[in-house]
Structures are given as C-alpha cells and as structure tokens.
N, CA, C and O atoms as a printed pandas DataFrame, in Angstrom:
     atom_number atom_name residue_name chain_id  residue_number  x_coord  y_coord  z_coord
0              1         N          UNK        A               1  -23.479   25.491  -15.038
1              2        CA          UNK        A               1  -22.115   25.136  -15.366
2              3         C          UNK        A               1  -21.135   25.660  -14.321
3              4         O          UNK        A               1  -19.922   25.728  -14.517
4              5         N          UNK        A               2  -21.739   26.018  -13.219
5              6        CA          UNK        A               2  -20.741   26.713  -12.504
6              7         C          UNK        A               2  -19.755   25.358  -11.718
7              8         O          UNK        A               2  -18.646   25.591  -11.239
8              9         N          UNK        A               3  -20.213   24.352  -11.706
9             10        CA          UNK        A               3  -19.789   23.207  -11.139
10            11         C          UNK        A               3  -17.782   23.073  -11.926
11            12         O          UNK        A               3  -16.675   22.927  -11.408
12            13         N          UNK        A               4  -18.422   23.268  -13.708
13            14        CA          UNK        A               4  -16.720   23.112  -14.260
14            15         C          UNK        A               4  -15.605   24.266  -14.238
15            16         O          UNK        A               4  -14.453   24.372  -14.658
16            17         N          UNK        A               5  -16.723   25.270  -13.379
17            18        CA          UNK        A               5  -15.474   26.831  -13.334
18            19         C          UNK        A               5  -14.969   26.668  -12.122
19            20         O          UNK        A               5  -14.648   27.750  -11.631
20            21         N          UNK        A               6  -14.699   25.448  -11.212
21            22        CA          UNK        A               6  -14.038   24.859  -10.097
22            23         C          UNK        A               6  -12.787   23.614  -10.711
23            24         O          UNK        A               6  -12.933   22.685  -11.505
24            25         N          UNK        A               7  -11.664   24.054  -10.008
25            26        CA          UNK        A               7  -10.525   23.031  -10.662
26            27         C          UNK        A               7  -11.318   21.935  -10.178
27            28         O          UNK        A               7  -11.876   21.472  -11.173
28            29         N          UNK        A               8  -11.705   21.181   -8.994
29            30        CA          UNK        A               8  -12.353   19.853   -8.257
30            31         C          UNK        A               8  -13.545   19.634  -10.082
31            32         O          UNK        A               8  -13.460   18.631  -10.791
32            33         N          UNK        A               9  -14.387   20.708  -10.357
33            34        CA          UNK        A               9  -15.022   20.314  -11.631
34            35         C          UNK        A               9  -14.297   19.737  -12.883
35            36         O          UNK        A               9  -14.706   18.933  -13.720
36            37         N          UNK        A              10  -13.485   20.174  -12.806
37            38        CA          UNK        A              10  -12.675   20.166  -14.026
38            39         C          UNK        A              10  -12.306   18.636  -14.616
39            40         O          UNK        A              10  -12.514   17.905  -15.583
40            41         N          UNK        A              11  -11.487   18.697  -13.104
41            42        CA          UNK        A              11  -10.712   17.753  -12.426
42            43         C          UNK        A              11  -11.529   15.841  -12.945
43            44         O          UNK        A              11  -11.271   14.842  -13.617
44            45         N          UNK        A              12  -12.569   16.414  -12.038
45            46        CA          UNK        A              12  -13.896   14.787  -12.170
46            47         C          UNK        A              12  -14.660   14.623  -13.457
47            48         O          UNK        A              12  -15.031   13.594  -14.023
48            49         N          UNK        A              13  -14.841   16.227  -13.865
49            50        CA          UNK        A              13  -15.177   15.727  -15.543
50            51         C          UNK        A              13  -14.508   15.087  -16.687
51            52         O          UNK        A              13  -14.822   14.504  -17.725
52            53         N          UNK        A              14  -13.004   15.601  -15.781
53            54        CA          UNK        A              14  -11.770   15.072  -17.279
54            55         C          UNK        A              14  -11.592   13.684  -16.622
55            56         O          UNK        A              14  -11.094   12.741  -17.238
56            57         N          UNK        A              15  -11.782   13.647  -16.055
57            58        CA          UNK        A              15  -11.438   12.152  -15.171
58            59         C          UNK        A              15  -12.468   10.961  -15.888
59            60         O          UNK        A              15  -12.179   10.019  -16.626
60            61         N          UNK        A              16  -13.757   11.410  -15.361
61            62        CA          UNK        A              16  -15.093   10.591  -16.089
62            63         C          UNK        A              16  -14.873   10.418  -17.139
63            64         O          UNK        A              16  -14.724    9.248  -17.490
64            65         N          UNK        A              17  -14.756   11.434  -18.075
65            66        CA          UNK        A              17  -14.672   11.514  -19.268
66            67         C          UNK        A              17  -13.497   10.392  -19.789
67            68         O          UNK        A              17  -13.945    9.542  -20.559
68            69         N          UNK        A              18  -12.156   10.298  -19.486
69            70        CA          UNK        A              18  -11.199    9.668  -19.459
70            71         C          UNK        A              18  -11.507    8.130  -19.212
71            72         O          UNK        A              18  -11.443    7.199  -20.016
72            73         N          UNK        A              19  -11.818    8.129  -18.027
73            74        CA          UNK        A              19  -12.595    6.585  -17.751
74            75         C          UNK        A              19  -13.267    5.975  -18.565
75            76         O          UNK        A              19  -12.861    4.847  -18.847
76            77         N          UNK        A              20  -14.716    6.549  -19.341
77            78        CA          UNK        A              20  -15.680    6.264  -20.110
78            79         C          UNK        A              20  -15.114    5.757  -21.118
79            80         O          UNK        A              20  -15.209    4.559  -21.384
80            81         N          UNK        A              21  -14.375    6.689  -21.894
81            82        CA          UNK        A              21  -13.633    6.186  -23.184
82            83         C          UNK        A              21  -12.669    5.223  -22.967
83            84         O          UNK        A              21  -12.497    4.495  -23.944
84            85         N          UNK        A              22  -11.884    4.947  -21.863
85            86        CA          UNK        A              22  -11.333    3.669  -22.003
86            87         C          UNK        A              22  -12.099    2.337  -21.902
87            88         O          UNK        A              22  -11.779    1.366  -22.586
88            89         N          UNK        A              23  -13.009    2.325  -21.121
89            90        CA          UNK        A              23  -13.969    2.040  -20.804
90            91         C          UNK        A              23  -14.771    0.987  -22.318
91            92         O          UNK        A              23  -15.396   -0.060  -22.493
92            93         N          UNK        A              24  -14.378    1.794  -22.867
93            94        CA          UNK        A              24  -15.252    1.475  -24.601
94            95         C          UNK        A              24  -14.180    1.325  -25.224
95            96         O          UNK        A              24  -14.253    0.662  -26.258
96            97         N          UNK        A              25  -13.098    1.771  -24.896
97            98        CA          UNK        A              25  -11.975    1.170  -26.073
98            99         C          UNK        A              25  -11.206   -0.247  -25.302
99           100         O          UNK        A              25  -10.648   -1.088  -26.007
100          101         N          UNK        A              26  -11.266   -0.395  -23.614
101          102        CA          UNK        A              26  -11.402   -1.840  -23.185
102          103         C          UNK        A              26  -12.196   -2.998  -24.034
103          104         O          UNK        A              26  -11.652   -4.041  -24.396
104          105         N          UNK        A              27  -13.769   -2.608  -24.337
105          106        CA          UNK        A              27  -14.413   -3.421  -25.234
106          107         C          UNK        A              27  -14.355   -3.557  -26.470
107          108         O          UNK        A              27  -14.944   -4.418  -27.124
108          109         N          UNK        A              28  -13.584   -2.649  -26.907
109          110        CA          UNK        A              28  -13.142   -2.976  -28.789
110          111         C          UNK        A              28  -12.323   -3.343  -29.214
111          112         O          UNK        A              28  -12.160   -3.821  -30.337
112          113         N          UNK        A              29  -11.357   -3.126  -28.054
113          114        CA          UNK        A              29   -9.944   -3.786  -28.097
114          115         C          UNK        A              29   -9.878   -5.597  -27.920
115          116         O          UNK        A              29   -8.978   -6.342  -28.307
116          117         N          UNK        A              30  -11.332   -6.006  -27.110
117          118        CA          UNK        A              30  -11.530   -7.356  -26.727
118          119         C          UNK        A              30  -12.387   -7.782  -27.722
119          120         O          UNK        A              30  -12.189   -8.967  -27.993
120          121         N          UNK        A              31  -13.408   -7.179  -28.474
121          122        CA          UNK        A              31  -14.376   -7.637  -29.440
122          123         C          UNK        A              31  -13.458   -7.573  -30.715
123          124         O          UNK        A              31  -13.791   -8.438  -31.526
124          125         N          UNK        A              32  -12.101   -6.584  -31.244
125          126        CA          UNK        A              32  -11.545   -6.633  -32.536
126          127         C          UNK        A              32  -10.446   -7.777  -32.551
127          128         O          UNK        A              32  -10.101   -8.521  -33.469
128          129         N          UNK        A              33  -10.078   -7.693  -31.452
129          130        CA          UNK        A              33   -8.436   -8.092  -31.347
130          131         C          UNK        A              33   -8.330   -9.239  -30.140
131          132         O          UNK        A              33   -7.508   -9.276  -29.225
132          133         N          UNK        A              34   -9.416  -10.158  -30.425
133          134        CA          UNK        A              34   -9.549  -10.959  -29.192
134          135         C          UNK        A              34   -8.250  -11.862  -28.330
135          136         O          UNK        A              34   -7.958  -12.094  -27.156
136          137         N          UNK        A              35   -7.627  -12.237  -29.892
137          138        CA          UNK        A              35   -6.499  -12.964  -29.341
138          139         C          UNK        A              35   -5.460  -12.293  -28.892
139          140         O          UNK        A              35   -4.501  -12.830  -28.336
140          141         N          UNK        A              36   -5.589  -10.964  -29.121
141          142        CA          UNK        A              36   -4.330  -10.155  -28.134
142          143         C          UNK        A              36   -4.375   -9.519  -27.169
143          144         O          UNK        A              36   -3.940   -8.404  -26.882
144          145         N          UNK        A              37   -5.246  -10.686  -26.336
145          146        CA          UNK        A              37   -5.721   -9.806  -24.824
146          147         C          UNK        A              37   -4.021   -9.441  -24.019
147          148         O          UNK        A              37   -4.330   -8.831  -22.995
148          149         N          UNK        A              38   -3.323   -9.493  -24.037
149          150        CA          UNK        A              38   -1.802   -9.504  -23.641
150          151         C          UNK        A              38   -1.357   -7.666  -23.946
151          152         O          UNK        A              38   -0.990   -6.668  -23.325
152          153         N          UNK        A              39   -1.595   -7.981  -24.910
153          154        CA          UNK        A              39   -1.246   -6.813  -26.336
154          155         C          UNK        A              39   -2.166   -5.387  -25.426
155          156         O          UNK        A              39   -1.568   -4.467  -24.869
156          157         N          UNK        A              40   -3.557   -5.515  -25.472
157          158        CA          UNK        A              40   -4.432   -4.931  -25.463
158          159         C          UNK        A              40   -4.678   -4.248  -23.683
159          160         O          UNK        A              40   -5.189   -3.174  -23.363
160          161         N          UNK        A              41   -4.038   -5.450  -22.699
161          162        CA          UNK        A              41   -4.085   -4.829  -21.585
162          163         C          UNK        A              41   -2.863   -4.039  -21.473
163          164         O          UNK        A              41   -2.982   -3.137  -20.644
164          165         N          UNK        A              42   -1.519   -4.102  -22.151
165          166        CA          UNK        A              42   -0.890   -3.492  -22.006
166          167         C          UNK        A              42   -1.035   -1.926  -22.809
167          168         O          UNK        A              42   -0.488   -1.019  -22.181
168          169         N          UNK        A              43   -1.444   -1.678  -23.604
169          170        CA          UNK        A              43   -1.985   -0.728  -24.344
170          171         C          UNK        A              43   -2.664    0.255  -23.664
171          172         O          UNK        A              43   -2.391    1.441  -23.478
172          173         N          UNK        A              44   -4.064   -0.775  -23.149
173          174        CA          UNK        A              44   -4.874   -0.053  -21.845
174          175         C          UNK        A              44   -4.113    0.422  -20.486
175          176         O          UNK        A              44   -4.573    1.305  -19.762
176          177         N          UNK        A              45   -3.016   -0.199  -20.251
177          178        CA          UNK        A              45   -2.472    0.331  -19.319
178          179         C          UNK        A              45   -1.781    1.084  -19.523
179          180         O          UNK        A              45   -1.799    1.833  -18.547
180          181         N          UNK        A              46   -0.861    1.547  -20.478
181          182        CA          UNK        A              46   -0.474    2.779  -20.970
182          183         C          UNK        A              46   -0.902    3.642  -21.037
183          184         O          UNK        A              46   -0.431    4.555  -20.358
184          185         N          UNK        A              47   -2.089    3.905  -21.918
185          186        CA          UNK        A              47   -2.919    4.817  -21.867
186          187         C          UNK        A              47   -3.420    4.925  -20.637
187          188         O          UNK        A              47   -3.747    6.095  -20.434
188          189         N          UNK        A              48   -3.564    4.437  -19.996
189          190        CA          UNK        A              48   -4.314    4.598  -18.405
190          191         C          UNK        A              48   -2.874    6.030  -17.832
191          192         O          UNK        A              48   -3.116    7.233  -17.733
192          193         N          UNK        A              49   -1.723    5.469  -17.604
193          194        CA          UNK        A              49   -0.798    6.107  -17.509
194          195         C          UNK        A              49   -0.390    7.323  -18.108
195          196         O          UNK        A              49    0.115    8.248  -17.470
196          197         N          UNK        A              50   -0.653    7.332  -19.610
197          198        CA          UNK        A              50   -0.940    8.929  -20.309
198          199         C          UNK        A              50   -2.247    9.473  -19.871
199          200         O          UNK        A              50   -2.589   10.502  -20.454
200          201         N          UNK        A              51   -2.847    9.124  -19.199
201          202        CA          UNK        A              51   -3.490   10.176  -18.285
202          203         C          UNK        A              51   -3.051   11.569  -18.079
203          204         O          UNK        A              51   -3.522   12.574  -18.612
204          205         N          UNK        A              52   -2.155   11.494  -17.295
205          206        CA          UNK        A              52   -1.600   12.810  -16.873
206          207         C          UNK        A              52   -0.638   13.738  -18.036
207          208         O          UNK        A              52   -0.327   14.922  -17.908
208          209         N          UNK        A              53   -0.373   13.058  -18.887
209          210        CA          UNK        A              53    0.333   13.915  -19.569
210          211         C          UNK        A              53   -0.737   14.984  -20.373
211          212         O          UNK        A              53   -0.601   16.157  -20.718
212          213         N          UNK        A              54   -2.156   13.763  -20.537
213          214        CA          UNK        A              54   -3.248   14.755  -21.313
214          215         C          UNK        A              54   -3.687   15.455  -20.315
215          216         O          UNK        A              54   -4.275   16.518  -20.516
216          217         N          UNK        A              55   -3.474   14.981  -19.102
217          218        CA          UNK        A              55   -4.285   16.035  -17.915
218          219         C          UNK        A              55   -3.476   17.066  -18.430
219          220         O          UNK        A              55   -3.819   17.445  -19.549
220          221         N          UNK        A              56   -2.427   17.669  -17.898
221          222        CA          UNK        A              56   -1.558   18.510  -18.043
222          223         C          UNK        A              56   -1.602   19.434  -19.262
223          224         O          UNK        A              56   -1.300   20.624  -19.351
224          225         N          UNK        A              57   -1.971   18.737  -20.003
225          226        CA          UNK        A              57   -2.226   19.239  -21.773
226          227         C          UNK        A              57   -3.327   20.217  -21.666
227          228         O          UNK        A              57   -3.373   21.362  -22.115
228          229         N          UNK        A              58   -4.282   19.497  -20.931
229          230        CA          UNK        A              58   -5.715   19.969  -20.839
230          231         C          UNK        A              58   -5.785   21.311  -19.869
231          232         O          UNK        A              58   -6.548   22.273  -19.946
232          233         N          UNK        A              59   -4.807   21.058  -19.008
233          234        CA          UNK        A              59   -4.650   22.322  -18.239
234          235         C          UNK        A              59   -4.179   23.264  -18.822
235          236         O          UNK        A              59   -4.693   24.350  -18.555
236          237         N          UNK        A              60   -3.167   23.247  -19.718
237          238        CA          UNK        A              60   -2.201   24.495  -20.581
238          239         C          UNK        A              60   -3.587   24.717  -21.276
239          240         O          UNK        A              60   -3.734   25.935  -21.374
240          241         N          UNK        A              61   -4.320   24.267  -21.632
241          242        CA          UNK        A              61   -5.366   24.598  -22.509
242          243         C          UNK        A              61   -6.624   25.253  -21.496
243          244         O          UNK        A              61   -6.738   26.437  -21.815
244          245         N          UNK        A              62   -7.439   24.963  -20.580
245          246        CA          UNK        A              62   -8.398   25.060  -20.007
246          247         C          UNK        A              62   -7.875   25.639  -18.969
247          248         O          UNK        A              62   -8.313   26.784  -18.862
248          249         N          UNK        A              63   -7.131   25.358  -18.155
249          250        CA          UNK        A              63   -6.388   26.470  -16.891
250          251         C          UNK        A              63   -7.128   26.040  -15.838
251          252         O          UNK        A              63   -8.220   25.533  -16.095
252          253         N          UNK        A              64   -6.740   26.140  -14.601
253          254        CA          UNK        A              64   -6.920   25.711  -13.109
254          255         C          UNK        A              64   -7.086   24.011  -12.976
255          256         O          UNK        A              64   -7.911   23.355  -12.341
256          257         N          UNK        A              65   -6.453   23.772  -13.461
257          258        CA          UNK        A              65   -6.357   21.880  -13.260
258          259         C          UNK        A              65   -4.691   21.291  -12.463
259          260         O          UNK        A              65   -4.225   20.186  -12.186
260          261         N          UNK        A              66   -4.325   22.392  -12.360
261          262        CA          UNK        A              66   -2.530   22.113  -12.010
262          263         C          UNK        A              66   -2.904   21.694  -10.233
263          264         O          UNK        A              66   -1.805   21.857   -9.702
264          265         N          UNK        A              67   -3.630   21.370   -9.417
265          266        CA          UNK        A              67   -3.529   21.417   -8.671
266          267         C          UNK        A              67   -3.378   19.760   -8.185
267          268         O          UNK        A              67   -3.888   18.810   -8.779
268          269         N          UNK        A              68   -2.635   19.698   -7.087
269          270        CA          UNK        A              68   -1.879   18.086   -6.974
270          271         C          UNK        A              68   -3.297   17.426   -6.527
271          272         O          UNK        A              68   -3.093   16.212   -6.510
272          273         N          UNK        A              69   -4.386   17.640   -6.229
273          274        CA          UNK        A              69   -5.566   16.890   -5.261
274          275         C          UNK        A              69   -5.984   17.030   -7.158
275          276         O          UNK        A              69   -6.385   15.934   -7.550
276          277         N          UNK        A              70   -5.971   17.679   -7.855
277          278        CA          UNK        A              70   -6.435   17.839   -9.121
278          279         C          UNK        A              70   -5.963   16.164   -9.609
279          280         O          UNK        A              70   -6.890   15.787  -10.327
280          281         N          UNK        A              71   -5.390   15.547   -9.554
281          282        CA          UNK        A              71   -4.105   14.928  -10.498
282          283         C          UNK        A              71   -4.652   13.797   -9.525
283          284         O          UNK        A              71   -5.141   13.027  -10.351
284          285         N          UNK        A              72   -4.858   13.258   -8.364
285          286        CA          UNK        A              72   -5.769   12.094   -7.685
286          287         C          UNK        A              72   -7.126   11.925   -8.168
287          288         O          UNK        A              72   -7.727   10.982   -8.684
288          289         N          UNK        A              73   -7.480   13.286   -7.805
289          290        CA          UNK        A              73   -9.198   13.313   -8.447
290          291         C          UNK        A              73   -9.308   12.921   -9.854
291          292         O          UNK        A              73  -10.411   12.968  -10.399
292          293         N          UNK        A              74   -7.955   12.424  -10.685
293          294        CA          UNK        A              74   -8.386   12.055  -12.251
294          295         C          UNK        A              74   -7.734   10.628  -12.500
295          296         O          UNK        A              74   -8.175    9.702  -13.180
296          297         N          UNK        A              75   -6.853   10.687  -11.944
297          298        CA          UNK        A              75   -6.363    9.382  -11.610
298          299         C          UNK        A              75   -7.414    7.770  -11.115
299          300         O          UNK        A              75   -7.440    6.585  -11.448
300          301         N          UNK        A              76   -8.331    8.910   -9.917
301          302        CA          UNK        A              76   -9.266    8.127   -9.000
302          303         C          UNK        A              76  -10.590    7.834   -9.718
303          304         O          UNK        A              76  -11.120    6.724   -9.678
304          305         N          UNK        A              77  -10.995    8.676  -10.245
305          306        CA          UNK        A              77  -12.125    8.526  -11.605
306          307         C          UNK        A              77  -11.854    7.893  -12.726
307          308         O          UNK        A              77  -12.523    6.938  -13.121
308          309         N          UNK        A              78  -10.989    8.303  -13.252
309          310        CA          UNK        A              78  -11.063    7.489  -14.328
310          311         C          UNK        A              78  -10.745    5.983  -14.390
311          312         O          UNK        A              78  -10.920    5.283  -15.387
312          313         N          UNK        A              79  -10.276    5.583  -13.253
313          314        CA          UNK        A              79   -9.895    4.382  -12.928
314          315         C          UNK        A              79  -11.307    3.489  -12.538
315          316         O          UNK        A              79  -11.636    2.411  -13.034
316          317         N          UNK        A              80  -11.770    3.991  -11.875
317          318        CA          UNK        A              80  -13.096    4.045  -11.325
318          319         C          UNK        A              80  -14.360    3.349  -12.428
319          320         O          UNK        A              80  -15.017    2.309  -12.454
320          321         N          UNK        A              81  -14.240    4.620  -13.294
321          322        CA          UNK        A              81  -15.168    4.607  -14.389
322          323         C          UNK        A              81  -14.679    3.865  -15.933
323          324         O          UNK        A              81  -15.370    3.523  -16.893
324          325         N          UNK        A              82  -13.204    3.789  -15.703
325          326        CA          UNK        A              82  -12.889    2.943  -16.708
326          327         C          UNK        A              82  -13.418    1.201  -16.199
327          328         O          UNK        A              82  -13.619    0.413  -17.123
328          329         N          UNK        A              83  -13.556    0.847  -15.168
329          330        CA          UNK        A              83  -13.508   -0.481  -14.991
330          331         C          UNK        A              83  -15.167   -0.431  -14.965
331          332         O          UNK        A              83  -15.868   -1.291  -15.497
332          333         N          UNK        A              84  -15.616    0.602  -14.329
333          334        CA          UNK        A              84  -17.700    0.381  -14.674
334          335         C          UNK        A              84  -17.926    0.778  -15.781
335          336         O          UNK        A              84  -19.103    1.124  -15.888
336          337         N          UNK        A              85  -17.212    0.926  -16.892
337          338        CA          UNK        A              85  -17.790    1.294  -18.282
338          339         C          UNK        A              85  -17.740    0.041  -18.729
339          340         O          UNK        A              85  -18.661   -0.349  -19.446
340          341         N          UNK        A              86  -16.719   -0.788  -18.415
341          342        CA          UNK        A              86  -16.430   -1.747  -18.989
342          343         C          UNK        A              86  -17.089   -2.891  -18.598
343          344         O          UNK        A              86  -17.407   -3.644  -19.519
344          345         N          UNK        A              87  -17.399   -3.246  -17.400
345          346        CA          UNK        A              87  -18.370   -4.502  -16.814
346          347         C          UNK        A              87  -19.511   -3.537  -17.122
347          348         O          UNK        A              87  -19.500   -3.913  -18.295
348          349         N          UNK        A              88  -20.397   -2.710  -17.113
349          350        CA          UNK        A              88  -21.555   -2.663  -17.906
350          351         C          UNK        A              88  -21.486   -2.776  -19.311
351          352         O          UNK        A              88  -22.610   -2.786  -19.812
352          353         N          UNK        A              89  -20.531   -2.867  -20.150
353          354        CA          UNK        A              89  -21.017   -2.985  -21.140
354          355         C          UNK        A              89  -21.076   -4.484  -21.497
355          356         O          UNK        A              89  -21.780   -5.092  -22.303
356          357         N          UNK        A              90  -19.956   -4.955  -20.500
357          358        CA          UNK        A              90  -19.935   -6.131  -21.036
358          359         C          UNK        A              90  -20.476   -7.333  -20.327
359          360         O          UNK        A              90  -20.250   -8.496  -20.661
360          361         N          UNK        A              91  -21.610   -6.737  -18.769
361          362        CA          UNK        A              91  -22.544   -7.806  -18.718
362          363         C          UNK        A              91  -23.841   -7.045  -18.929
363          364         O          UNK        A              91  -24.798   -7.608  -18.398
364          365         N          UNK        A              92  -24.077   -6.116  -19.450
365          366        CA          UNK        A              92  -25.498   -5.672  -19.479
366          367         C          UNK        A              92  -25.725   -5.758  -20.938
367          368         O          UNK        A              92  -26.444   -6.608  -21.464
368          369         N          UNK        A              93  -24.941   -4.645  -21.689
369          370        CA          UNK        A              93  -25.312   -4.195  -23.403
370          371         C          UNK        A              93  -24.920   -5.343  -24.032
371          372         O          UNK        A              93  -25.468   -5.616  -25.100
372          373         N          UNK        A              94  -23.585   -6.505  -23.323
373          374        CA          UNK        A              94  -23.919   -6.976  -24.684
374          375         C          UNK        A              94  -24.683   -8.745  -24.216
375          376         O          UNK        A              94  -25.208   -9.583  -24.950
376          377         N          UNK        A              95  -24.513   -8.752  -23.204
377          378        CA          UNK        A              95  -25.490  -10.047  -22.756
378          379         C          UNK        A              95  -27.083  -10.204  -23.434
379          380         O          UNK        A              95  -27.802  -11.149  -23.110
C-alpha cells in the first residue's frame, strides 16, 4: 500500500475510482432513462465537473491531495476511465 501514502497515489486512485463509477452510472442512466439522453448527458457532465469539489472533500478528509498536478491527475483519469468503463460495458458485457 505504499503506492496510496503518495499524493500522485491518491490522486489516480480517486481519479479511477471516480471514472469507474461514472462509467456505470453513464450505463444506467441510458438503460433506465433512455429517452432522456439530453437530461442524462447533462447530469453526467456535471457530475464530471463535481469532481473537484469531492476531490477537495476527500483531501480535508485523507490529506496530501491539495497538490495542483494532484487536481490534473484526477481530472485526466477519471475522464479517461469514465469513457472505458462505459464502451466496455456497453460493447462487451452487454453485447
């Protein structure tokens, strides 16, 4: 675990982590609420955008995440991993 006692750890786990779950709430938002794809990307993009406020949250809580390369590195992942959570699920799991 010594990898998450580094802000750069912190940083890419909250990031991944962040990604993943949108990632899956991209696909439930399109499998529940099909006809409000409008609705639903804007939602997702919000939340994409409260990113940082939970980053920040997460830092008052967990500590060494305040750092500005911190705040790209979660930005850059989760963006990342929000869009490959989402085309795998939705040409592999559910094809």
């Amino acid at each position: 675990m010594e990898f998450l006692k580094s802000w750069f750890g912190r940083a890419f786990t909250y990031g991944f982590s962040f990604g993943v779950f949108l990632g899956i709430l991209s696909y439930v938002m399109r499998v529940v609420v099909p006809q409000a794809s409008v609705f639903s990307d804007y939602v997702l993009v919000l939340a994409y955008f409260m990113c940082y406020p939970i980053y920040i949250a997460v830092h008052k809580v967990l500590g060494g995440l305040g750092r500005p390369r911190g705040v790209s590195i979660v930005y850059s992942v989760s963006f990342i991993m929000w869009i490959t959570t989402y085309e795998v699920i939705m040409r592999y799991l559910v094809s």
